[in-house]
Amino acid sequence: MYLWIHLIFAILLIALISLSIFKKKGFMPYMMITRVTYLVFIVTGTILFFKAYDRNPVFAILKVLAAVMFIAMLEINFAEKTKNRLTKGMVISLYCALILLFIIGFITAGGRPFV
């Protein structure tokens, strides 16, 4: 159940990030909602971490580090967006980090829930 909640909020996060980064005006509410979704990720991620740590501790720790890196990159992108200094390279690196986070997450989860 926690894995599904984690995945549903991941899809929501992708939509919110896209709205907040690519919208020219009125992007602040999306940024705030994105920050609230971090709370769900922290709670479900903590529960999933302890389950995954028993199976594969290296990937579980790598997933936590990748998630913290992604959140840091996202906050940097938000800060640059509010200052109107967001570059295309920063957005591309953010989405590459998100893809990397998904890959590590699926490896950590053993392919669940899709296998």
JSON list of C-alpha atoms in Angstrom, two decimals:
[
{"chain": "A", "resi": 1, "resn": "MET", "atom": "CA", "xyz": [0.00, 0.00, 0.00]},
{"chain": "A", "resi": 2, "resn": "TYR", "atom": "CA", "xyz": [2.80, 2.44, 0.85]},
{"chain": "A", "resi": 3, "resn": "LEU", "atom": "CA", "xyz": [4.49, 1.73, -2.46]},
{"chain": "A", "resi": 4, "resn": "TRP", "atom": "CA", "xyz": [1.32, 2.68, -4.35]},
{"chain": "A", "resi": 5, "resn": "ILE", "atom": "CA", "xyz": [0.96, 5.89, -2.35]},
{"chain": "A", "resi": 6, "resn": "HIS", "atom": "CA", "xyz": [4.61, 6.67, -3.10]},
{"chain": "A", "resi": 7, "resn": "LEU", "atom": "CA", "xyz": [4.08, 6.06, -6.83]},
{"chain": "A", "resi": 8, "resn": "ILE", "atom": "CA", "xyz": [0.85, 8.05, -7.04]},
{"chain": "A", "resi": 9, "resn": "PHE", "atom": "CA", "xyz": [2.48, 11.02, -5.36]},
{"chain": "A", "resi": 10, "resn": "ALA", "atom": "CA", "xyz": [5.48, 10.63, -7.70]},
{"chain": "A", "resi": 11, "resn": "ILE", "atom": "CA", "xyz": [3.15, 11.11, -10.67]},
{"chain": "A", "resi": 12, "resn": "LEU", "atom": "CA", "xyz": [1.56, 14.08, -8.92]},
{"chain": "A", "resi": 13, "resn": "LEU", "atom": "CA", "xyz": [5.03, 15.50, -8.24]},
{"chain": "A", "resi": 14, "resn": "ILE", "atom": "CA", "xyz": [5.99, 15.27, -11.92]},
{"chain": "A", "resi": 15, "resn": "ALA", "atom": "CA", "xyz": [2.88, 17.22, -12.88]},
{"chain": "A", "resi": 16, "resn": "LEU", "atom": "CA", "xyz": [3.44, 19.84, -10.19]},
{"chain": "A", "resi": 17, "resn": "ILE", "atom": "CA", "xyz": [7.10, 20.29, -11.10]},
{"chain": "A", "resi": 18, "resn": "SER", "atom": "CA", "xyz": [6.23, 20.71, -14.75]},
{"chain": "A", "resi": 19, "resn": "LEU", "atom": "CA", "xyz": [3.53, 23.26, -13.94]},
{"chain": "A", "resi": 20, "resn": "SER", "atom": "CA", "xyz": [5.73, 25.25, -11.59]},
{"chain": "A", "resi": 21, "resn": "ILE", "atom": "CA", "xyz": [8.79, 25.31, -13.82]},
{"chain": "A", "resi": 22, "resn": "PHE", "atom": "CA", "xyz": [7.21, 25.88, -17.22]},
{"chain": "A", "resi": 23, "resn": "LYS", "atom": "CA", "xyz": [4.51, 28.33, -16.19]},
{"chain": "A", "resi": 24, "resn": "LYS", "atom": "CA", "xyz": [5.46, 31.97, -16.66]},
{"chain": "A", "resi": 25, "resn": "LYS", "atom": "CA", "xyz": [3.20, 33.55, -14.02]},
{"chain": "A", "resi": 26, "resn": "GLY", "atom": "CA", "xyz": [1.24, 32.17, -11.10]},
{"chain": "A", "resi": 27, "resn": "PHE", "atom": "CA", "xyz": [3.62, 29.31, -10.36]},
{"chain": "A", "resi": 28, "resn": "MET", "atom": "CA", "xyz": [3.94, 29.88, -6.59]},
{"chain": "A", "resi": 29, "resn": "PRO", "atom": "CA", "xyz": [0.92, 27.76, -5.56]},
{"chain": "A", "resi": 30, "resn": "TYR", "atom": "CA", "xyz": [2.35, 24.81, -7.47]},
{"chain": "A", "resi": 31, "resn": "MET", "atom": "CA", "xyz": [5.68, 25.26, -5.75]},
{"chain": "A", "resi": 32, "resn": "MET", "atom": "CA", "xyz": [4.00, 25.25, -2.35]},
{"chain": "A", "resi": 33, "resn": "ILE", "atom": "CA", "xyz": [1.94, 22.15, -3.14]},
{"chain": "A", "resi": 34, "resn": "THR", "atom": "CA", "xyz": [5.12, 20.44, -4.34]},
{"chain": "A", "resi": 35, "resn": "ARG", "atom": "CA", "xyz": [6.75, 21.18, -1.01]},
{"chain": "A", "resi": 36, "resn": "VAL", "atom": "CA", "xyz": [3.77, 19.71, 0.85]},
{"chain": "A", "resi": 37, "resn": "THR", "atom": "CA", "xyz": [4.10, 16.48, -1.14]},
{"chain": "A", "resi": 38, "resn": "TYR", "atom": "CA", "xyz": [7.60, 16.11, 0.32]},
{"chain": "A", "resi": 39, "resn": "LEU", "atom": "CA", "xyz": [5.92, 15.22, 3.61]},
{"chain": "A", "resi": 40, "resn": "VAL", "atom": "CA", "xyz": [4.13, 12.28, 2.01]},
{"chain": "A", "resi": 41, "resn": "PHE", "atom": "CA", "xyz": [7.38, 11.15, 0.41]},
{"chain": "A", "resi": 42, "resn": "ILE", "atom": "CA", "xyz": [9.25, 11.36, 3.69]},
{"chain": "A", "resi": 43, "resn": "VAL", "atom": "CA", "xyz": [6.65, 9.28, 5.55]},
{"chain": "A", "resi": 44, "resn": "THR", "atom": "CA", "xyz": [6.14, 6.61, 2.87]},
{"chain": "A", "resi": 45, "resn": "GLY", "atom": "CA", "xyz": [9.83, 6.63, 1.96]},
{"chain": "A", "resi": 46, "resn": "THR", "atom": "CA", "xyz": [10.85, 5.96, 5.55]},
{"chain": "A", "resi": 47, "resn": "ILE", "atom": "CA", "xyz": [8.51, 2.99, 5.77]},
{"chain": "A", "resi": 48, "resn": "LEU", "atom": "CA", "xyz": [9.67, 1.65, 2.41]},
{"chain": "A", "resi": 49, "resn": "PHE", "atom": "CA", "xyz": [13.33, 2.21, 3.34]},
{"chain": "A", "resi": 50, "resn": "PHE", "atom": "CA", "xyz": [13.16, -0.19, 6.25]},
{"chain": "A", "resi": 51, "resn": "LYS", "atom": "CA", "xyz": [11.45, -2.81, 4.10]},
{"chain": "A", "resi": 52, "resn": "ALA", "atom": "CA", "xyz": [13.97, -2.43, 1.29]},
{"chain": "A", "resi": 53, "resn": "TYR", "atom": "CA", "xyz": [16.98, -2.29, 3.61]},
{"chain": "A", "resi": 54, "resn": "ASP", "atom": "CA", "xyz": [16.44, -5.92, 4.57]},
{"chain": "A", "resi": 55, "resn": "ARG", "atom": "CA", "xyz": [16.57, -7.00, 0.91]},
{"chain": "A", "resi": 56, "resn": "ASN", "atom": "CA", "xyz": [19.26, -4.72, -0.47]},
{"chain": "A", "resi": 57, "resn": "PRO", "atom": "CA", "xyz": [20.89, -2.22, 1.89]},
{"chain": "A", "resi": 58, "resn": "VAL", "atom": "CA", "xyz": [23.20, -0.66, -0.70]},
{"chain": "A", "resi": 59, "resn": "PHE", "atom": "CA", "xyz": [20.40, 0.34, -3.06]},
{"chain": "A", "resi": 60, "resn": "ALA", "atom": "CA", "xyz": [18.20, 1.46, -0.17]},
{"chain": "A", "resi": 61, "resn": "ILE", "atom": "CA", "xyz": [20.88, 3.88, 1.03]},
{"chain": "A", "resi": 62, "resn": "LEU", "atom": "CA", "xyz": [21.60, 4.95, -2.56]},
{"chain": "A", "resi": 63, "resn": "LYS", "atom": "CA", "xyz": [17.89, 5.68, -3.04]},
{"chain": "A", "resi": 64, "resn": "VAL", "atom": "CA", "xyz": [17.82, 7.91, 0.05]},
{"chain": "A", "resi": 65, "resn": "LEU", "atom": "CA", "xyz": [20.89, 9.81, -1.13]},
{"chain": "A", "resi": 66, "resn": "ALA", "atom": "CA", "xyz": [19.43, 10.21, -4.63]},
{"chain": "A", "resi": 67, "resn": "ALA", "atom": "CA", "xyz": [16.14, 11.46, -3.17]},
{"chain": "A", "resi": 68, "resn": "VAL", "atom": "CA", "xyz": [17.89, 14.06, -1.02]},
{"chain": "A", "resi": 69, "resn": "MET", "atom": "CA", "xyz": [19.94, 15.15, -4.05]},
{"chain": "A", "resi": 70, "resn": "PHE", "atom": "CA", "xyz": [16.78, 15.46, -6.14]},
{"chain": "A", "resi": 71, "resn": "ILE", "atom": "CA", "xyz": [14.98, 17.55, -3.52]},
{"chain": "A", "resi": 72, "resn": "ALA", "atom": "CA", "xyz": [18.03, 19.83, -3.25]},
{"chain": "A", "resi": 73, "resn": "MET", "atom": "CA", "xyz": [18.14, 20.24, -7.03]},
{"chain": "A", "resi": 74, "resn": "LEU", "atom": "CA", "xyz": [14.42, 20.96, -7.10]},
{"chain": "A", "resi": 75, "resn": "GLU", "atom": "CA", "xyz": [14.75, 23.66, -4.45]},
{"chain": "A", "resi": 76, "resn": "ILE", "atom": "CA", "xyz": [17.65, 25.21, -6.37]},
{"chain": "A", "resi": 77, "resn": "ASN", "atom": "CA", "xyz": [15.49, 25.24, -9.50]},
{"chain": "A", "resi": 78, "resn": "PHE", "atom": "CA", "xyz": [12.64, 26.85, -7.56]},
{"chain": "A", "resi": 79, "resn": "ALA", "atom": "CA", "xyz": [14.97, 29.53, -6.21]},
{"chain": "A", "resi": 80, "resn": "GLU", "atom": "CA", "xyz": [16.31, 30.30, -9.67]},
{"chain": "A", "resi": 81, "resn": "LYS", "atom": "CA", "xyz": [12.78, 30.35, -11.07]},
{"chain": "A", "resi": 82, "resn": "THR", "atom": "CA", "xyz": [11.68, 33.00, -8.57]},
{"chain": "A", "resi": 83, "resn": "LYS", "atom": "CA", "xyz": [14.73, 35.11, -9.52]},
{"chain": "A", "resi": 84, "resn": "ASN", "atom": "CA", "xyz": [14.02, 34.59, -13.26]},
{"chain": "A", "resi": 85, "resn": "ARG", "atom": "CA", "xyz": [17.44, 32.96, -13.76]},
{"chain": "A", "resi": 86, "resn": "LEU", "atom": "CA", "xyz": [16.33, 29.39, -14.49]},
{"chain": "A", "resi": 87, "resn": "THR", "atom": "CA", "xyz": [18.26, 27.88, -17.39]},
{"chain": "A", "resi": 88, "resn": "LYS", "atom": "CA", "xyz": [17.36, 25.05, -19.72]},
{"chain": "A", "resi": 89, "resn": "GLY", "atom": "CA", "xyz": [20.35, 23.03, -18.50]},
{"chain": "A", "resi": 90, "resn": "MET", "atom": "CA", "xyz": [19.13, 23.20, -14.92]},
{"chain": "A", "resi": 91, "resn": "VAL", "atom": "CA", "xyz": [15.71, 21.89, -15.92]},
{"chain": "A", "resi": 92, "resn": "ILE", "atom": "CA", "xyz": [17.24, 19.08, -17.97]},
{"chain": "A", "resi": 93, "resn": "SER", "atom": "CA", "xyz": [19.52, 18.08, -15.09]},
{"chain": "A", "resi": 94, "resn": "LEU", "atom": "CA", "xyz": [16.51, 18.07, -12.75]},
{"chain": "A", "resi": 95, "resn": "TYR", "atom": "CA", "xyz": [14.57, 15.70, -14.99]},
{"chain": "A", "resi": 96, "resn": "CYS", "atom": "CA", "xyz": [17.65, 13.49, -15.47]},
{"chain": "A", "resi": 97, "resn": "ALA", "atom": "CA", "xyz": [17.97, 13.28, -11.68]},
{"chain": "A", "resi": 98, "resn": "LEU", "atom": "CA", "xyz": [14.28, 12.35, -11.49]},
{"chain": "A", "resi": 99, "resn": "ILE", "atom": "CA", "xyz": [14.74, 9.57, -14.04]},
{"chain": "A", "resi": 100, "resn": "LEU", "atom": "CA", "xyz": [17.78, 8.30, -12.12]},
{"chain": "A", "resi": 101, "resn": "LEU", "atom": "CA", "xyz": [15.73, 8.38, -8.92]},
{"chain": "A", "resi": 102, "resn": "PHE", "atom": "CA", "xyz": [12.98, 6.32, -10.56]},
{"chain": "A", "resi": 103, "resn": "ILE", "atom": "CA", "xyz": [15.47, 3.74, -11.85]},
{"chain": "A", "resi": 104, "resn": "ILE", "atom": "CA", "xyz": [17.10, 3.36, -8.44]},
{"chain": "A", "resi": 105, "resn": "GLY", "atom": "CA", "xyz": [13.66, 3.15, -6.85]},
{"chain": "A", "resi": 106, "resn": "PHE", "atom": "CA", "xyz": [12.49, 0.36, -9.14]},
{"chain": "A", "resi": 107, "resn": "ILE", "atom": "CA", "xyz": [15.72, -1.57, -8.57]},
{"chain": "A", "resi": 108, "resn": "THR", "atom": "CA", "xyz": [15.36, -1.09, -4.82]},
{"chain": "A", "resi": 109, "resn": "ALA", "atom": "CA", "xyz": [11.74, -2.24, -4.88]},
{"chain": "A", "resi": 110, "resn": "GLY", "atom": "CA", "xyz": [12.66, -5.30, -6.92]},
{"chain": "A", "resi": 111, "resn": "GLY", "atom": "CA", "xyz": [10.47, -4.19, -9.81]},
{"chain": "A", "resi": 112, "resn": "ARG", "atom": "CA", "xyz": [7.36, -4.01, -7.67]},
{"chain": "A", "resi": 113, "resn": "PRO", "atom": "CA", "xyz": [4.50, -3.30, -8.25]},
{"chain": "A", "resi": 114, "resn": "PHE", "atom": "CA", "xyz": [4.99, -3.95, -11.97]},
{"chain": "A", "resi": 115, "resn": "VAL", "atom": "CA", "xyz": [6.60, -7.39, -11.71]}
]
